[in-house]
Amino acid sequence: MARRVDHSPDELKAMILDSAEELVVAGGVSELSARKVAQKIGYAPGTIYNLYANIDALILTLNGRTLERLHDHLSKTRLDDVREFGAVNRNLEKLLIGYLNFIDGNRSLWRLLFDHMPANEEDLPEWYDQRVSMLLSVIDQALRPLFSGIDSKELRRLSVTLWASLHGIISLADKKKLNVVINQSSYEVCSLLITTFLNGLKGHKNFRGTAK
Amino acid sequence: MARRVDHSPDELKAMILDSAEELVVAGGVSELSARKVAQKIGYAPGTIYNLYANIDALILTLNGRTLERLHDHLSKTRLDDVREFGAVNRNLEKLLIGYLNFIDGNRSLWRLLFDHMPANEEDLPEWYDQRVSMLLSVIDQALRPLFSGIDSKELRRLSVTLWASLHGIISLADKKKLNVVINQSSYEVCSLLITTFLNGLKGHKNFRGTAK
DNA sequence: TTGAATTTTGAACGGTGTTCATTATTTTGA
DNA sequence: TCAAAATAATGAACACCGTTCAAAATTCAA
């Protein structure tokens, strides 16, 4: 058996990726396996390993795409012009709702993105970090109007803090390790965090007064 | 083969649990398997299933114990008497440090506790929720001095919000999906969240003035 | 046309969770 | 005392998993 000319390497790589995604979307993370992907594209299991070093490498590529889609999704959020403090809160709520909608429509891919732990403990590739960074820049934009003369690193520090906090609430709720204790949706808890966090930022040295 | 009289069912159940923990502690979550546990206690794999319905049930029991230990560990934190606002912040920092120390000394068990997703999507048993609740009550105690006449449900709502947020920061950092973007330890990010969150609570309707 | 390069295979290895008929032992009852 | 019932433990079997790699099939270059 050899070059079947059916597909170029790049095509094949894309087919594998698409099939992997279809499996995850259709049946959850546990449905993803090399053998199932191979069967889906009509190749032998070994072929997968000619194009991806291992399953984790395939998942990493898939997660990169999910990250990109999430960014595109959030970027579409129309943020209001900020004339007063409350507008920042409303903008962040819009982003939150966008995020929750994305999760609703892509639950399995989202779980794969954040819960999967690669067996190999190496650092993530640079392109991956860049996509995470793009995501965080969306929050940067929403927070920036609150400050004047703030260092971009300091702004990012705040965005990361808020982002990771919201992520914690949503992912604990998703794992049902939160819902039972408090009879509230993750939206409400996130909303409370946003409001409290923003209010707390009033103590920040670069915080700008209310108007314009 | 039959009743070897070596161990009573309860003893055997405890041996299985202890062996499972040893495996996780020694080699991480991926080292835990029915066959390895069986080998460790000198029984056949099938025996495990006479005492635990499946591996997830075993993990749930183990996680319950970890939860209990975490609670015991945090309970030992000596909280300062609160005479002013800053004392609450210091107390929460103490709890944070206690939590981070616990993770440092029990990383694999902690990962099993929060990252493991049981295959069966049923709700967690009541005793499990109770232990989570006990954990949250520790945070309740630290936050309570800030308020007067606050409903216990409302206080718990705030504790959950803070707890889940801190968890998000720490778990993202643990998965290395945070460290690369921001060059800071999870301690520092958590610390920032605590300070900002507490500052934000000043807007709460039950917030009590600074003194006493 | 022939030899080198490339692509694909699929069996094999060592694992996994789980089941359950069978067997060995102990306990019970007459 | 002895057979029958209850119990405890087994381990082979089933259906999976990720991964490897010698071998085979095909294409390309000379």
Short mmCIF file of C-alpha atoms in Angstrom, two decimals, chain A:
data_model
loop_
_atom_site.label_atom_id
_atom_site.label_comp_id
_atom_site.label_asym_id
_atom_site.label_seq_id
_atom_site.Cartn_x
_atom_site.Cartn_y
_atom_site.Cartn_z
CA MET A 1 0.00 0.00 0.00
CA ALA A 2 1.21 3.47 -0.72
CA ARG A 3 0.49 6.88 -2.07
CA ARG A 4 -3.08 6.54 -3.10
CA VAL A 5 -3.03 10.02 -4.57
CA ASP A 6 -6.47 10.36 -3.15
CA HIS A 7 -5.31 13.26 -1.03
CA SER A 8 -2.24 15.42 -0.60
CA PRO A 9 -0.64 15.41 2.83
CA ASP A 10 -2.17 18.78 3.62
CA GLU A 11 -5.60 17.62 2.58
CA LEU A 12 -5.21 14.50 4.64
CA LYS A 13 -4.10 16.50 7.66
CA ALA A 14 -7.18 18.68 7.31
CA MET A 15 -9.44 15.67 6.90
CA ILE A 16 -8.07 14.14 10.08
CA LEU A 17 -8.63 17.36 11.96
CA ASP A 18 -12.17 17.73 10.69
CA SER A 19 -13.03 14.13 11.49
CA ALA A 20 -11.62 14.51 14.98
CA GLU A 21 -13.79 17.56 15.52
CA GLU A 22 -16.87 15.78 14.21
CA LEU A 23 -16.29 12.93 16.62
CA VAL A 24 -15.93 15.26 19.58
CA VAL A 25 -18.95 17.34 18.59
CA ALA A 26 -21.11 14.27 18.03
CA GLY A 27 -20.20 12.26 21.08
CA GLY A 28 -18.00 14.20 23.45
CA VAL A 29 -14.31 14.06 24.22
CA SER A 30 -14.37 10.34 24.94
CA GLU A 31 -15.37 9.57 21.37
CA LEU A 32 -12.10 10.86 19.98
CA SER A 33 -9.61 8.12 19.16
CA ALA A 34 -7.06 7.45 16.46
CA ARG A 35 -8.88 4.37 15.30
CA LYS A 36 -12.21 6.12 14.96
CA VAL A 37 -10.67 9.03 13.08
CA ALA A 38 -8.94 6.59 10.75
CA GLN A 39 -12.12 4.69 10.13
CA LYS A 40 -14.00 7.91 9.44
CA ILE A 41 -11.59 9.00 6.70
CA GLY A 42 -11.12 5.51 5.30
CA TYR A 43 -7.47 5.07 6.22
CA ALA A 44 -5.57 2.77 8.54
CA PRO A 45 -4.81 3.89 12.11
CA GLY A 46 -1.12 4.16 11.36
CA THR A 47 -1.78 6.90 8.82
CA ILE A 48 -2.81 9.31 11.57
CA TYR A 49 0.69 9.05 12.98
CA ASN A 50 2.26 10.01 9.67
CA LEU A 51 0.62 13.43 9.94
CA TYR A 52 0.39 14.02 13.68
CA ALA A 53 3.07 12.96 16.14
CA ASN A 54 0.41 11.62 18.49
CA ILE A 55 -3.15 12.20 19.61
CA ASP A 56 -2.16 15.10 21.85
CA ALA A 57 -0.67 16.90 18.87
CA LEU A 58 -3.93 16.44 17.02
CA ILE A 59 -5.89 17.74 20.01
CA LEU A 60 -3.57 20.72 20.30
CA THR A 61 -4.25 21.65 16.69
CA LEU A 62 -7.96 21.22 17.22
CA ASN A 63 -7.83 23.34 20.36
CA GLY A 64 -6.00 26.02 18.43
CA ARG A 65 -8.87 26.17 16.00
CA THR A 66 -11.44 26.31 18.79
CA LEU A 67 -9.47 29.14 20.37
CA GLU A 68 -9.55 31.01 17.09
CA ARG A 69 -13.28 30.52 16.70
CA LEU A 70 -13.88 31.68 20.24
CA HIS A 71 -11.91 34.81 19.51
CA ASP A 72 -13.85 35.46 16.31
CA HIS A 73 -17.08 34.91 18.17
CA LEU A 74 -16.22 37.32 20.97
CA SER A 75 -14.81 39.88 18.57
CA LYS A 76 -18.23 40.24 16.98
CA THR A 77 -19.60 41.66 20.25
CA ARG A 78 -20.55 45.28 19.74
CA LEU A 79 -19.18 47.15 22.72
CA ASP A 80 -20.92 50.36 23.71
CA ASP A 81 -19.05 53.63 23.86
CA VAL A 82 -18.09 54.19 27.45
CA ARG A 83 -19.49 57.42 28.85
CA GLU A 84 -19.83 56.24 32.39
CA PHE A 85 -18.75 53.46 34.72
CA GLY A 86 -21.87 51.36 34.16
CA ALA A 87 -21.13 51.03 30.47
CA VAL A 88 -17.99 49.00 31.19
CA ASN A 89 -20.07 46.66 33.29
CA ARG A 90 -22.60 46.30 30.49
CA ASN A 91 -19.87 45.64 27.96
CA LEU A 92 -18.33 42.91 30.06
CA GLU A 93 -21.77 41.39 30.52
CA LYS A 94 -22.15 41.34 26.76
CA LEU A 95 -18.85 39.51 26.45
CA LEU A 96 -19.91 37.11 29.18
CA ILE A 97 -23.14 36.32 27.39
CA GLY A 98 -21.19 35.84 24.17
CA TYR A 99 -18.86 33.44 25.92
CA LEU A 100 -21.68 31.47 27.51
CA ASN A 101 -23.41 31.27 24.13
CA PHE A 102 -20.25 29.97 22.56
CA ILE A 103 -19.95 27.29 25.23
CA ASP A 104 -23.57 26.35 24.75
CA GLY A 105 -23.00 25.82 21.07
CA ASN A 106 -19.60 24.16 21.40
CA ARG A 107 -19.65 22.42 24.76
CA SER A 108 -17.55 19.37 23.85
CA LEU A 109 -14.92 21.37 21.99
CA TRP A 110 -14.76 23.83 24.86
CA ARG A 111 -14.23 21.02 27.35
CA LEU A 112 -11.49 19.57 25.19
CA LEU A 113 -9.87 22.99 25.05
CA PHE A 114 -9.71 23.58 28.78
CA ASP A 115 -9.84 20.23 30.46
CA HIS A 116 -7.54 18.16 28.34
CA MET A 117 -4.14 17.61 29.87
CA PRO A 118 -1.51 16.46 27.37
CA ALA A 119 0.46 13.47 28.61
CA ASN A 120 3.69 15.16 27.67
CA GLU A 121 4.29 18.05 30.08
CA GLU A 122 6.10 20.24 27.57
CA ASP A 123 5.28 23.91 27.16
CA LEU A 124 2.63 24.96 24.71
CA PRO A 125 3.85 26.23 21.34
CA GLU A 126 4.18 29.94 20.74
CA TRP A 127 1.30 30.20 18.27
CA TYR A 128 -0.97 28.80 20.95
CA ASP A 129 -0.01 31.44 23.47
CA GLN A 130 -0.54 34.10 20.84
CA ARG A 131 -4.12 33.00 20.34
CA VAL A 132 -4.76 33.08 24.08
CA SER A 133 -3.26 36.54 24.07
CA MET A 134 -5.62 37.68 21.32
CA LEU A 135 -8.51 36.47 23.39
CA LEU A 136 -7.34 38.42 26.38
CA SER A 137 -6.95 41.56 24.31
CA VAL A 138 -10.72 41.54 23.88
CA ILE A 139 -11.04 41.96 27.63
CA ASP A 140 -8.27 44.54 27.59
CA GLN A 141 -10.42 46.65 25.30
CA ALA A 142 -13.42 46.41 27.56
CA LEU A 143 -11.45 47.39 30.66
CA ARG A 144 -9.23 50.09 29.18
CA PRO A 145 -11.75 52.97 29.37
CA LEU A 146 -11.65 52.68 33.14
CA PHE A 147 -8.05 53.81 33.32
CA SER A 148 -5.81 56.59 32.25
CA GLY A 149 -2.11 56.17 31.71
CA ILE A 150 -2.18 52.51 32.59
CA ASP A 151 0.70 50.29 31.55
CA SER A 152 -0.40 47.67 29.01
CA LYS A 153 1.15 44.92 31.15
CA GLU A 154 -0.80 46.09 34.15
CA LEU A 155 -4.00 46.15 32.10
CA ARG A 156 -3.30 42.63 30.90
CA ARG A 157 -2.73 41.57 34.48
CA LEU A 158 -6.24 42.70 35.32
CA SER A 159 -7.72 41.05 32.24
CA VAL A 160 -6.07 37.75 33.08
CA THR A 161 -7.33 37.92 36.63
CA LEU A 162 -10.89 38.58 35.53
CA TRP A 163 -10.75 36.03 32.72
CA ALA A 164 -9.37 33.22 34.86
CA SER A 165 -11.92 33.96 37.56
CA LEU A 166 -14.83 33.76 35.17
CA HIS A 167 -13.37 30.62 33.71
CA GLY A 168 -13.21 29.06 37.17
CA ILE A 169 -16.84 29.77 37.87
CA ILE A 170 -18.02 28.45 34.54
CA SER A 171 -15.88 25.33 34.56
CA LEU A 172 -16.77 24.37 38.12
CA ALA A 173 -20.42 24.83 37.22
CA ASP A 174 -19.93 22.71 34.12
CA LYS A 175 -18.46 19.92 36.22
CA LYS A 176 -21.48 20.22 38.53
CA LYS A 177 -19.16 20.83 41.44
CA LEU A 178 -20.79 24.17 42.12
CA ASN A 179 -24.44 24.02 41.11
CA VAL A 180 -25.52 21.85 43.98
CA VAL A 181 -24.08 24.04 46.67
CA ILE A 182 -25.53 27.25 45.38
CA ASN A 183 -28.78 27.29 43.58
CA GLN A 184 -27.75 29.74 40.91
CA SER A 185 -26.71 29.70 37.31
CA SER A 186 -23.12 30.34 36.41
CA TYR A 187 -24.32 33.44 34.60
CA GLU A 188 -25.53 34.99 37.81
CA VAL A 189 -22.36 34.13 39.71
CA CYS A 190 -20.22 35.51 36.89
CA SER A 191 -22.31 38.62 36.82
CA LEU A 192 -21.75 39.14 40.53
CA LEU A 193 -18.03 38.70 40.06
CA ILE A 194 -17.87 41.22 37.23
CA THR A 195 -19.76 43.84 39.18
CA THR A 196 -17.73 43.32 42.33
CA PHE A 197 -14.44 43.18 40.48
CA LEU A 198 -15.15 46.37 38.57
CA ASN A 199 -16.24 48.12 41.71
CA GLY A 200 -13.05 46.99 43.35
CA LEU A 201 -10.99 48.51 40.55
CA LYS A 202 -11.98 51.94 41.80
CA GLY A 203 -9.10 51.58 44.21
CA HIS A 204 -6.59 51.13 41.38
CA LYS A 205 -3.97 53.84 41.07
CA ASN A 206 -4.70 54.41 37.39
CA PHE A 207 -8.45 54.46 37.82
CA ARG A 208 -10.03 57.33 36.00
CA GLY A 209 -12.97 59.26 37.45
CA THR A 210 -16.47 58.55 36.29
CA ALA A 211 -17.04 60.85 33.34
CA LYS A 212 -15.85 60.26 29.76
#
